[in-house]
């Protein structure tokens, strides 16, 4: 990911980050030893299918990316790779399922920031621990959360929308309480020193309809959600909540560029295996995923869907996950945010 989350300030958060890094260092040493010492037959494929478990229904962005990668992974790994949808509880049902699966490298969790970094702060009864119960394989993709208004709206920047909110109530649609768009709005409000009227929706379809119909002033939605209407000229993007400008909307400045510090809230997805999966299997899977994510054809298809590929090492993903858990947990506690 491009965003560099803020350094945790609380003792518990610092401990979590240190734990993540200790686990990363240990896994790195084990991985190198396993690759060097394991016999050739131990690293060979056994022909069983690899299941890529997605915590959402078929047809969404996460499912699309998982299926696109799975199709190409078959050739890379020499084994069938199938996508298995287990929707519910913002990915928690799928997370628990994978966490309790056999750690043999054949059941993987393809998940987003919600299940891994937001759920732990929103839900006290989770049946999984995002750090202890999983072995990171690698980051896969990310996309920016975009602030958009109807094309007819007489504002042209996030600064102008904040100024408008000082004169009258401004409604901003979010895709669920505790969602990444909700957290982006909290960051924007804090940085702007204004209060918007948040309007939560269950997904983006009705929010888009209400925005285009004039029932909403603005919407915070990820790039795949708003891309088609923005490209058609029906929506006007005002700001991207990423560290750098979106590849899809390079002409749109970030919140940071417009003077709103710490307003970074990316949607992202990555792959994890159950804890105690052999290090050699993790390295093999990571190499396969990265090869697919670096393939020009795959990168083109992801770009057309509004998604940016973000291949990397298991170590980098573990660090990012620990940072995101600390960052979003701190915000959720400070703001008293409750999930749906």
mmCIF file with all atom_site columns, C-alpha atoms in Angstrom, residues 113-323:
data_model
loop_
_atom_site.group_PDB
_atom_site.id
_atom_site.type_symbol
_atom_site.label_atom_id
_atom_site.label_alt_id
_atom_site.label_comp_id
_atom_site.label_asym_id
_atom_site.label_entity_id
_atom_site.label_seq_id
_atom_site.pdbx_PDB_ins_code
_atom_site.Cartn_x
_atom_site.Cartn_y
_atom_site.Cartn_z
_atom_site.occupancy
_atom_site.B_iso_or_equiv
_atom_site.pdbx_formal_charge
_atom_site.auth_seq_id
_atom_site.auth_comp_id
_atom_site.auth_asym_id
_atom_site.auth_atom_id
_atom_site.pdbx_PDB_model_num
ATOM 1   C CA . UNK A 1 113 ? -9.458  -4.145  5.644   1.00 0.00 ? 113 UNK A CA 1
ATOM 2   C CA . UNK A 1 114 ? -12.889 -4.653  7.233   1.00 0.00 ? 114 UNK A CA 1
ATOM 3   C CA . UNK A 1 115 ? -12.510 -8.208  8.486   1.00 0.00 ? 115 UNK A CA 1
ATOM 4   C CA . UNK A 1 116 ? -8.854  -7.854  9.396   1.00 0.00 ? 116 UNK A CA 1
ATOM 5   C CA . UNK A 1 117 ? -8.329  -4.342  10.747  1.00 0.00 ? 117 UNK A CA 1
ATOM 6   C CA . UNK A 1 118 ? -11.772 -2.844  11.503  1.00 0.00 ? 118 UNK A CA 1
ATOM 7   C CA . UNK A 1 119 ? -13.791 -5.755  12.877  1.00 0.00 ? 119 UNK A CA 1
ATOM 8   C CA . UNK A 1 120 ? -11.484 -6.296  15.867  1.00 0.00 ? 120 UNK A CA 1
ATOM 9   C CA . UNK A 1 121 ? -12.333 -2.824  17.198  1.00 0.00 ? 121 UNK A CA 1
ATOM 10  C CA . UNK A 1 122 ? -16.035 -2.948  16.301  1.00 0.00 ? 122 UNK A CA 1
ATOM 11  C CA . UNK A 1 123 ? -16.889 -6.438  17.548  1.00 0.00 ? 123 UNK A CA 1
ATOM 12  C CA . UNK A 1 124 ? -16.053 -7.802  20.971  1.00 0.00 ? 124 UNK A CA 1
ATOM 13  C CA . UNK A 1 125 ? -17.116 -11.368 20.218  1.00 0.00 ? 125 UNK A CA 1
ATOM 14  C CA . UNK A 1 126 ? -14.921 -12.242 17.246  1.00 0.00 ? 126 UNK A CA 1
ATOM 15  C CA . UNK A 1 127 ? -14.036 -15.924 17.020  1.00 0.00 ? 127 UNK A CA 1
ATOM 16  C CA . UNK A 1 128 ? -10.651 -15.170 15.439  1.00 0.00 ? 128 UNK A CA 1
ATOM 17  C CA . UNK A 1 129 ? -7.600  -13.015 16.045  1.00 0.00 ? 129 UNK A CA 1
ATOM 18  C CA . UNK A 1 130 ? -6.344  -11.280 12.863  1.00 0.00 ? 130 UNK A CA 1
ATOM 19  C CA . UNK A 1 131 ? -2.701  -11.557 13.992  1.00 0.00 ? 131 UNK A CA 1
ATOM 20  C CA . UNK A 1 132 ? -2.473  -14.808 15.970  1.00 0.00 ? 132 UNK A CA 1
ATOM 21  C CA . UNK A 1 133 ? -4.742  -16.937 13.785  1.00 0.00 ? 133 UNK A CA 1
ATOM 22  C CA . UNK A 1 134 ? -3.283  -16.132 10.366  1.00 0.00 ? 134 UNK A CA 1
ATOM 23  C CA . UNK A 1 135 ? -0.021  -16.189 8.441   1.00 0.00 ? 135 UNK A CA 1
ATOM 24  C CA . UNK A 1 136 ? 0.113   -13.297 5.925   1.00 0.00 ? 136 UNK A CA 1
ATOM 25  C CA . UNK A 1 137 ? 0.821   -14.360 2.346   1.00 0.00 ? 137 UNK A CA 1
ATOM 26  C CA . UNK A 1 138 ? 0.826   -10.900 0.776   1.00 0.00 ? 138 UNK A CA 1
ATOM 27  C CA . UNK A 1 139 ? -1.033  -7.758  -0.129  1.00 0.00 ? 139 UNK A CA 1
ATOM 28  C CA . UNK A 1 140 ? -2.971  -8.029  -3.375  1.00 0.00 ? 140 UNK A CA 1
ATOM 29  C CA . UNK A 1 141 ? -4.750  -4.802  -4.342  1.00 0.00 ? 141 UNK A CA 1
ATOM 30  C CA . UNK A 1 142 ? -6.052  -1.500  -3.028  1.00 0.00 ? 142 UNK A CA 1
ATOM 31  C CA . UNK A 1 143 ? -8.297  1.306   -4.157  1.00 0.00 ? 143 UNK A CA 1
ATOM 32  C CA . UNK A 1 144 ? -8.913  4.822   -2.924  1.00 0.00 ? 144 UNK A CA 1
ATOM 33  C CA . UNK A 1 145 ? -12.044 6.048   -1.230  1.00 0.00 ? 145 UNK A CA 1
ATOM 34  C CA . UNK A 1 146 ? -13.294 8.990   -3.276  1.00 0.00 ? 146 UNK A CA 1
ATOM 35  C CA . UNK A 1 147 ? -15.374 11.982  -2.198  1.00 0.00 ? 147 UNK A CA 1
ATOM 36  C CA . UNK A 1 148 ? -17.840 12.664  -5.019  1.00 0.00 ? 148 UNK A CA 1
ATOM 37  C CA . UNK A 1 149 ? -20.806 14.957  -5.638  1.00 0.00 ? 149 UNK A CA 1
ATOM 38  C CA . UNK A 1 150 ? -23.326 15.222  -8.453  1.00 0.00 ? 150 UNK A CA 1
ATOM 39  C CA . UNK A 1 151 ? -21.914 17.000  -11.497 1.00 0.00 ? 151 UNK A CA 1
ATOM 40  C CA . UNK A 1 152 ? -24.393 19.854  -10.980 1.00 0.00 ? 152 UNK A CA 1
ATOM 41  C CA . UNK A 1 153 ? -23.198 20.559  -7.417  1.00 0.00 ? 153 UNK A CA 1
ATOM 42  C CA . UNK A 1 154 ? -21.596 24.018  -7.171  1.00 0.00 ? 154 UNK A CA 1
ATOM 43  C CA . UNK A 1 155 ? -18.451 22.873  -5.360  1.00 0.00 ? 155 UNK A CA 1
ATOM 44  C CA . UNK A 1 156 ? -15.180 21.793  -6.960  1.00 0.00 ? 156 UNK A CA 1
ATOM 45  C CA . UNK A 1 157 ? -13.032 20.597  -4.066  1.00 0.00 ? 157 UNK A CA 1
ATOM 46  C CA . UNK A 1 158 ? -13.137 19.047  -0.617  1.00 0.00 ? 158 UNK A CA 1
ATOM 47  C CA . UNK A 1 159 ? -12.241 22.471  0.773   1.00 0.00 ? 159 UNK A CA 1
ATOM 48  C CA . UNK A 1 160 ? -15.312 24.022  -0.849  1.00 0.00 ? 160 UNK A CA 1
ATOM 49  C CA . UNK A 1 161 ? -17.562 21.246  0.476   1.00 0.00 ? 161 UNK A CA 1
ATOM 50  C CA . UNK A 1 162 ? -16.183 21.810  3.993   1.00 0.00 ? 162 UNK A CA 1
ATOM 51  C CA . UNK A 1 163 ? -16.837 25.537  3.612   1.00 0.00 ? 163 UNK A CA 1
ATOM 52  C CA . UNK A 1 164 ? -20.414 24.798  2.533   1.00 0.00 ? 164 UNK A CA 1
ATOM 53  C CA . UNK A 1 165 ? -20.907 22.636  5.634   1.00 0.00 ? 165 UNK A CA 1
ATOM 54  C CA . UNK A 1 166 ? -20.159 25.696  7.762   1.00 0.00 ? 166 UNK A CA 1
ATOM 55  C CA . UNK A 1 167 ? -23.190 27.469  6.269   1.00 0.00 ? 167 UNK A CA 1
ATOM 56  C CA . UNK A 1 168 ? -25.772 24.666  6.115   1.00 0.00 ? 168 UNK A CA 1
ATOM 57  C CA . UNK A 1 169 ? -26.114 20.924  6.834   1.00 0.00 ? 169 UNK A CA 1
ATOM 58  C CA . UNK A 1 170 ? -24.319 18.816  4.219   1.00 0.00 ? 170 UNK A CA 1
ATOM 59  C CA . UNK A 1 171 ? -25.307 15.159  3.851   1.00 0.00 ? 171 UNK A CA 1
ATOM 60  C CA . UNK A 1 172 ? -22.614 12.608  2.999   1.00 0.00 ? 172 UNK A CA 1
ATOM 61  C CA . UNK A 1 173 ? -23.474 9.030   2.153   1.00 0.00 ? 173 UNK A CA 1
ATOM 62  C CA . UNK A 1 174 ? -21.346 6.239   3.646   1.00 0.00 ? 174 UNK A CA 1
ATOM 63  C CA . UNK A 1 175 ? -21.477 2.546   2.806   1.00 0.00 ? 175 UNK A CA 1
ATOM 64  C CA . UNK A 1 176 ? -22.286 1.289   6.294   1.00 0.00 ? 176 UNK A CA 1
ATOM 65  C CA . UNK A 1 177 ? -21.512 2.166   9.906   1.00 0.00 ? 177 UNK A CA 1
ATOM 66  C CA . UNK A 1 178 ? -17.938 1.233   10.658  1.00 0.00 ? 178 UNK A CA 1
ATOM 67  C CA . UNK A 1 179 ? -17.080 0.892   6.961   1.00 0.00 ? 179 UNK A CA 1
ATOM 68  C CA . UNK A 1 180 ? -13.919 2.346   5.486   1.00 0.00 ? 180 UNK A CA 1
ATOM 69  C CA . UNK A 1 181 ? -16.006 5.169   3.961   1.00 0.00 ? 181 UNK A CA 1
ATOM 70  C CA . UNK A 1 182 ? -17.387 5.948   7.440   1.00 0.00 ? 182 UNK A CA 1
ATOM 71  C CA . UNK A 1 183 ? -13.864 6.093   8.863   1.00 0.00 ? 183 UNK A CA 1
ATOM 72  C CA . UNK A 1 184 ? -12.758 8.293   5.954   1.00 0.00 ? 184 UNK A CA 1
ATOM 73  C CA . UNK A 1 185 ? -15.577 10.709  6.785   1.00 0.00 ? 185 UNK A CA 1
ATOM 74  C CA . UNK A 1 186 ? -14.507 10.815  10.441  1.00 0.00 ? 186 UNK A CA 1
ATOM 75  C CA . UNK A 1 187 ? -10.955 11.683  9.382   1.00 0.00 ? 187 UNK A CA 1
ATOM 76  C CA . UNK A 1 188 ? -12.192 14.360  6.958   1.00 0.00 ? 188 UNK A CA 1
ATOM 77  C CA . UNK A 1 189 ? -14.422 15.953  9.594   1.00 0.00 ? 189 UNK A CA 1
ATOM 78  C CA . UNK A 1 190 ? -11.639 16.036  12.168  1.00 0.00 ? 190 UNK A CA 1
ATOM 79  C CA . UNK A 1 191 ? -9.159  17.554  9.722   1.00 0.00 ? 191 UNK A CA 1
ATOM 80  C CA . UNK A 1 192 ? -11.679 20.112  8.379   1.00 0.00 ? 192 UNK A CA 1
ATOM 81  C CA . UNK A 1 193 ? -13.060 21.105  11.773  1.00 0.00 ? 193 UNK A CA 1
ATOM 82  C CA . UNK A 1 194 ? -16.655 20.737  10.553  1.00 0.00 ? 194 UNK A CA 1
ATOM 83  C CA . UNK A 1 195 ? -19.473 18.268  11.060  1.00 0.00 ? 195 UNK A CA 1
ATOM 84  C CA . UNK A 1 196 ? -21.194 16.573  8.150   1.00 0.00 ? 196 UNK A CA 1
ATOM 85  C CA . UNK A 1 197 ? -24.479 14.706  8.353   1.00 0.00 ? 197 UNK A CA 1
ATOM 86  C CA . UNK A 1 198 ? -23.536 11.070  7.752   1.00 0.00 ? 198 UNK A CA 1
ATOM 87  C CA . UNK A 1 199 ? -26.152 8.961   5.964   1.00 0.00 ? 199 UNK A CA 1
ATOM 88  C CA . UNK A 1 200 ? -25.360 5.222   6.241   1.00 0.00 ? 200 UNK A CA 1
ATOM 89  C CA . UNK A 1 201 ? -26.397 2.806   3.490   1.00 0.00 ? 201 UNK A CA 1
ATOM 90  C CA . UNK A 1 202 ? -26.140 -0.954  3.173   1.00 0.00 ? 202 UNK A CA 1
ATOM 91  C CA . UNK A 1 203 ? -23.864 -0.894  0.156   1.00 0.00 ? 203 UNK A CA 1
ATOM 92  C CA . UNK A 1 204 ? -23.437 1.669   -2.555  1.00 0.00 ? 204 UNK A CA 1
ATOM 93  C CA . UNK A 1 205 ? -26.238 1.100   -5.080  1.00 0.00 ? 205 UNK A CA 1
ATOM 94  C CA . UNK A 1 206 ? -28.970 3.066   -3.276  1.00 0.00 ? 206 UNK A CA 1
ATOM 95  C CA . UNK A 1 207 ? -26.468 5.703   -2.187  1.00 0.00 ? 207 UNK A CA 1
ATOM 96  C CA . UNK A 1 208 ? -25.535 6.351   -5.816  1.00 0.00 ? 208 UNK A CA 1
ATOM 97  C CA . UNK A 1 209 ? -29.200 6.565   -6.783  1.00 0.00 ? 209 UNK A CA 1
ATOM 98  C CA . UNK A 1 210 ? -29.904 9.094   -4.030  1.00 0.00 ? 210 UNK A CA 1
ATOM 99  C CA . UNK A 1 211 ? -26.806 11.138  -4.889  1.00 0.00 ? 211 UNK A CA 1
ATOM 100 C CA . UNK A 1 212 ? -27.743 11.355  -8.566  1.00 0.00 ? 212 UNK A CA 1
ATOM 101 C CA . UNK A 1 213 ? -31.354 12.097  -7.592  1.00 0.00 ? 213 UNK A CA 1
ATOM 102 C CA . UNK A 1 214 ? -30.421 15.008  -5.348  1.00 0.00 ? 214 UNK A CA 1
ATOM 103 C CA . UNK A 1 215 ? -31.300 13.368  -2.015  1.00 0.00 ? 215 UNK A CA 1
ATOM 104 C CA . UNK A 1 216 ? -27.621 13.434  -0.979  1.00 0.00 ? 216 UNK A CA 1
ATOM 105 C CA . UNK A 1 217 ? -25.058 16.214  -1.202  1.00 0.00 ? 217 UNK A CA 1
ATOM 106 C CA . UNK A 1 218 ? -22.010 13.933  -1.404  1.00 0.00 ? 218 UNK A CA 1
ATOM 107 C CA . UNK A 1 219 ? -20.826 10.344  -1.159  1.00 0.00 ? 219 UNK A CA 1
ATOM 108 C CA . UNK A 1 220 ? -17.671 8.631   0.042   1.00 0.00 ? 220 UNK A CA 1
ATOM 109 C CA . UNK A 1 221 ? -17.255 5.468   -2.004  1.00 0.00 ? 221 UNK A CA 1
ATOM 110 C CA . UNK A 1 222 ? -14.377 3.436   -3.356  1.00 0.00 ? 222 UNK A CA 1
ATOM 111 C CA . UNK A 1 223 ? -13.162 3.883   -6.919  1.00 0.00 ? 223 UNK A CA 1
ATOM 112 C CA . UNK A 1 224 ? -14.924 0.807   -8.392  1.00 0.00 ? 224 UNK A CA 1
ATOM 113 C CA . UNK A 1 225 ? -18.213 2.089   -6.954  1.00 0.00 ? 225 UNK A CA 1
ATOM 114 C CA . UNK A 1 226 ? -18.074 5.605   -8.403  1.00 0.00 ? 226 UNK A CA 1
ATOM 115 C CA . UNK A 1 227 ? -15.898 5.080   -11.476 1.00 0.00 ? 227 UNK A CA 1
ATOM 116 C CA . UNK A 1 228 ? -18.548 4.477   -14.139 1.00 0.00 ? 228 UNK A CA 1
ATOM 117 C CA . UNK A 1 229 ? -20.749 7.436   -13.190 1.00 0.00 ? 229 UNK A CA 1
ATOM 118 C CA . UNK A 1 230 ? -17.726 9.721   -12.786 1.00 0.00 ? 230 UNK A CA 1
ATOM 119 C CA . UNK A 1 231 ? -16.295 8.737   -16.170 1.00 0.00 ? 231 UNK A CA 1
ATOM 120 C CA . UNK A 1 232 ? -19.741 9.365   -17.689 1.00 0.00 ? 232 UNK A CA 1
ATOM 121 C CA . UNK A 1 233 ? -19.705 12.913  -16.304 1.00 0.00 ? 233 UNK A CA 1
ATOM 122 C CA . UNK A 1 234 ? -22.601 12.388  -13.898 1.00 0.00 ? 234 UNK A CA 1
ATOM 123 C CA . UNK A 1 235 ? -20.452 12.578  -10.761 1.00 0.00 ? 235 UNK A CA 1
ATOM 124 C CA . UNK A 1 236 ? -17.684 15.015  -9.880  1.00 0.00 ? 236 UNK A CA 1
ATOM 125 C CA . UNK A 1 237 ? -14.785 13.585  -7.816  1.00 0.00 ? 237 UNK A CA 1
ATOM 126 C CA . UNK A 1 238 ? -13.503 16.105  -5.263  1.00 0.00 ? 238 UNK A CA 1
ATOM 127 C CA . UNK A 1 239 ? -10.780 14.247  -3.375  1.00 0.00 ? 239 UNK A CA 1
ATOM 128 C CA . UNK A 1 240 ? -9.060  10.869  -3.014  1.00 0.00 ? 240 UNK A CA 1
ATOM 129 C CA . UNK A 1 241 ? -8.355  9.451   0.435   1.00 0.00 ? 241 UNK A CA 1
ATOM 130 C CA . UNK A 1 242 ? -5.044  7.873   -0.582  1.00 0.00 ? 242 UNK A CA 1
ATOM 131 C CA . UNK A 1 243 ? -1.466  8.906   0.110   1.00 0.00 ? 243 UNK A CA 1
ATOM 132 C CA . UNK A 1 244 ? -0.998  9.633   -3.587  1.00 0.00 ? 244 UNK A CA 1
ATOM 133 C CA . UNK A 1 245 ? -3.469  10.332  -6.379  1.00 0.00 ? 245 UNK A CA 1
ATOM 134 C CA . UNK A 1 246 ? -5.564  7.477   -7.709  1.00 0.00 ? 246 UNK A CA 1
ATOM 135 C CA . UNK A 1 247 ? -4.275  5.803   -10.874 1.00 0.00 ? 247 UNK A CA 1
ATOM 136 C CA . UNK A 1 248 ? -7.856  5.901   -12.178 1.00 0.00 ? 248 UNK A CA 1
ATOM 137 C CA . UNK A 1 249 ? -8.395  9.599   -11.399 1.00 0.00 ? 249 UNK A CA 1
ATOM 138 C CA . UNK A 1 250 ? -4.926  11.160  -11.597 1.00 0.00 ? 250 UNK A CA 1
ATOM 139 C CA . UNK A 1 251 ? -6.462  14.603  -12.074 1.00 0.00 ? 251 UNK A CA 1
ATOM 140 C CA . UNK A 1 252 ? -8.199  14.502  -8.672  1.00 0.00 ? 252 UNK A CA 1
ATOM 141 C CA . UNK A 1 253 ? -6.105  15.808  -5.743  1.00 0.00 ? 253 UNK A CA 1
ATOM 142 C CA . UNK A 1 254 ? -5.913  13.890  -2.495  1.00 0.00 ? 254 UNK A CA 1
ATOM 143 C CA . UNK A 1 255 ? -7.318  15.148  0.797   1.00 0.00 ? 255 UNK A CA 1
ATOM 144 C CA . UNK A 1 256 ? -3.701  15.565  1.907   1.00 0.00 ? 256 UNK A CA 1
ATOM 145 C CA . UNK A 1 257 ? -2.949  17.865  -1.026  1.00 0.00 ? 257 UNK A CA 1
ATOM 146 C CA . UNK A 1 258 ? -5.949  19.982  -0.059  1.00 0.00 ? 258 UNK A CA 1
ATOM 147 C CA . UNK A 1 259 ? -4.632  20.476  3.470   1.00 0.00 ? 259 UNK A CA 1
ATOM 148 C CA . UNK A 1 260 ? -6.546  17.770  5.359   1.00 0.00 ? 260 UNK A CA 1
ATOM 149 C CA . UNK A 1 261 ? -3.874  15.917  7.316   1.00 0.00 ? 261 UNK A CA 1
ATOM 150 C CA . UNK A 1 262 ? -4.185  12.187  8.118   1.00 0.00 ? 262 UNK A CA 1
ATOM 151 C CA . UNK A 1 263 ? -7.188  11.779  5.798   1.00 0.00 ? 263 UNK A CA 1
ATOM 152 C CA . UNK A 1 264 ? -5.991  8.490   4.328   1.00 0.00 ? 264 UNK A CA 1
ATOM 153 C CA . UNK A 1 265 ? -8.478  5.606   4.166   1.00 0.00 ? 265 UNK A CA 1
ATOM 154 C CA . UNK A 1 266 ? -7.865  2.988   1.499   1.00 0.00 ? 266 UNK A CA 1
ATOM 155 C CA . UNK A 1 267 ? -9.857  -0.123  0.817   1.00 0.00 ? 267 UNK A CA 1
ATOM 156 C CA . UNK A 1 268 ? -7.452  -3.026  0.350   1.00 0.00 ? 268 UNK A CA 1
ATOM 157 C CA . UNK A 1 269 ? -7.397  -6.781  -0.002  1.00 0.00 ? 269 UNK A CA 1
ATOM 158 C CA . UNK A 1 270 ? -4.761  -9.377  0.708   1.00 0.00 ? 270 UNK A CA 1
ATOM 159 C CA . UNK A 1 271 ? -4.242  -13.093 1.156   1.00 0.00 ? 271 UNK A CA 1
ATOM 160 C CA . UNK A 1 272 ? -3.669  -14.989 4.394   1.00 0.00 ? 272 UNK A CA 1
ATOM 161 C CA . UNK A 1 273 ? -3.282  -18.635 5.366   1.00 0.00 ? 273 UNK A CA 1
ATOM 162 C CA . UNK A 1 274 ? -4.117  -20.253 8.713   1.00 0.00 ? 274 UNK A CA 1
ATOM 163 C CA . UNK A 1 275 ? -1.472  -19.780 11.395  1.00 0.00 ? 275 UNK A CA 1
ATOM 164 C CA . UNK A 1 276 ? 1.269   -22.442 11.439  1.00 0.00 ? 276 UNK A CA 1
ATOM 165 C CA . UNK A 1 277 ? 1.148   -22.937 7.665   1.00 0.00 ? 277 UNK A CA 1
ATOM 166 C CA . UNK A 1 278 ? 4.688   -24.051 6.713   1.00 0.00 ? 278 UNK A CA 1
ATOM 167 C CA . UNK A 1 279 ? 6.963   -21.166 5.766   1.00 0.00 ? 279 UNK A CA 1
ATOM 168 C CA . UNK A 1 280 ? 7.909   -22.855 2.481   1.00 0.00 ? 280 UNK A CA 1
ATOM 169 C CA . UNK A 1 281 ? 4.229   -22.963 1.488   1.00 0.00 ? 281 UNK A CA 1
ATOM 170 C CA . UNK A 1 282 ? 3.828   -19.273 2.337   1.00 0.00 ? 282 UNK A CA 1
ATOM 171 C CA . UNK A 1 283 ? 6.799   -18.339 0.144   1.00 0.00 ? 283 UNK A CA 1
ATOM 172 C CA . UNK A 1 284 ? 5.550   -20.471 -2.736  1.00 0.00 ? 284 UNK A CA 1
ATOM 173 C CA . UNK A 1 285 ? 2.092   -18.892 -2.571  1.00 0.00 ? 285 UNK A CA 1
ATOM 174 C CA . UNK A 1 286 ? 3.511   -15.384 -2.256  1.00 0.00 ? 286 UNK A CA 1
ATOM 175 C CA . UNK A 1 287 ? 5.684   -15.854 -5.328  1.00 0.00 ? 287 UNK A CA 1
ATOM 176 C CA . UNK A 1 288 ? 2.715   -17.141 -7.328  1.00 0.00 ? 288 UNK A CA 1
ATOM 177 C CA . UNK A 1 289 ? 0.413   -14.274 -6.309  1.00 0.00 ? 289 UNK A CA 1
ATOM 178 C CA . UNK A 1 290 ? 3.080   -11.669 -7.042  1.00 0.00 ? 290 UNK A CA 1
ATOM 179 C CA . UNK A 1 291 ? 3.767   -13.155 -10.465 1.00 0.00 ? 291 UNK A CA 1
ATOM 180 C CA . UNK A 1 292 ? 0.084   -12.889 -11.341 1.00 0.00 ? 292 UNK A CA 1
ATOM 181 C CA . UNK A 1 293 ? -0.251  -9.359  -9.931  1.00 0.00 ? 293 UNK A CA 1
ATOM 182 C CA . UNK A 1 294 ? 2.743   -8.239  -12.003 1.00 0.00 ? 294 UNK A CA 1
ATOM 183 C CA . UNK A 1 295 ? 1.371   -9.720  -15.220 1.00 0.00 ? 295 UNK A CA 1
ATOM 184 C CA . UNK A 1 296 ? 0.547   -6.851  -17.642 1.00 0.00 ? 296 UNK A CA 1
ATOM 185 C CA . UNK A 1 297 ? -2.729  -8.430  -18.739 1.00 0.00 ? 297 UNK A CA 1
ATOM 186 C CA . UNK A 1 298 ? -3.934  -8.850  -15.156 1.00 0.00 ? 298 UNK A CA 1
ATOM 187 C CA . UNK A 1 299 ? -2.817  -5.340  -14.241 1.00 0.00 ? 299 UNK A CA 1
ATOM 188 C CA . UNK A 1 300 ? -4.801  -3.976  -17.174 1.00 0.00 ? 300 UNK A CA 1
ATOM 189 C CA . UNK A 1 301 ? -7.949  -5.838  -16.153 1.00 0.00 ? 301 UNK A CA 1
ATOM 190 C CA . UNK A 1 302 ? -7.597  -4.650  -12.561 1.00 0.00 ? 302 UNK A CA 1
ATOM 191 C CA . UNK A 1 303 ? -7.100  -1.046  -13.697 1.00 0.00 ? 303 UNK A CA 1
ATOM 192 C CA . UNK A 1 304 ? -10.241 -1.191  -15.827 1.00 0.00 ? 304 UNK A CA 1
ATOM 193 C CA . UNK A 1 305 ? -12.117 -2.335  -12.706 1.00 0.00 ? 305 UNK A CA 1
ATOM 194 C CA . UNK A 1 306 ? -10.756 0.594   -10.695 1.00 0.00 ? 306 UNK A CA 1
ATOM 195 C CA . UNK A 1 307 ? -8.317  -1.486  -8.651  1.00 0.00 ? 307 UNK A CA 1
ATOM 196 C CA . UNK A 1 308 ? -4.563  -0.976  -8.195  1.00 0.00 ? 308 UNK A CA 1
ATOM 197 C CA . UNK A 1 309 ? -2.352  -4.082  -7.844  1.00 0.00 ? 309 UNK A CA 1
ATOM 198 C CA . UNK A 1 310 ? -0.050  -4.006  -4.804  1.00 0.00 ? 310 UNK A CA 1
ATOM 199 C CA . UNK A 1 311 ? 2.187   -7.097  -4.750  1.00 0.00 ? 311 UNK A CA 1
ATOM 200 C CA . UNK A 1 312 ? 4.637   -7.426  -1.883  1.00 0.00 ? 312 UNK A CA 1
ATOM 201 C CA . UNK A 1 313 ? 6.238   -9.716  0.672   1.00 0.00 ? 313 UNK A CA 1
ATOM 202 C CA . UNK A 1 314 ? 4.547   -11.527 3.570   1.00 0.00 ? 314 UNK A CA 1
ATOM 203 C CA . UNK A 1 315 ? 6.664   -9.380  5.899   1.00 0.00 ? 315 UNK A CA 1
ATOM 204 C CA . UNK A 1 316 ? 5.436   -6.118  4.385   1.00 0.00 ? 316 UNK A CA 1
ATOM 205 C CA . UNK A 1 317 ? 1.820   -7.282  4.587   1.00 0.00 ? 317 UNK A CA 1
ATOM 206 C CA . UNK A 1 318 ? 2.242   -8.293  8.241   1.00 0.00 ? 318 UNK A CA 1
ATOM 207 C CA . UNK A 1 319 ? 3.625   -4.856  9.090   1.00 0.00 ? 319 UNK A CA 1
ATOM 208 C CA . UNK A 1 320 ? 0.838   -3.115  7.202   1.00 0.00 ? 320 UNK A CA 1
ATOM 209 C CA . UNK A 1 321 ? -1.817  -5.227  8.913   1.00 0.00 ? 321 UNK A CA 1
ATOM 210 C CA . UNK A 1 322 ? -0.435  -4.470  12.386  1.00 0.00 ? 322 UNK A CA 1
ATOM 211 C CA . UNK A 1 323 ? -0.337  -0.753  11.599  1.00 0.00 ? 323 UNK A CA 1
#
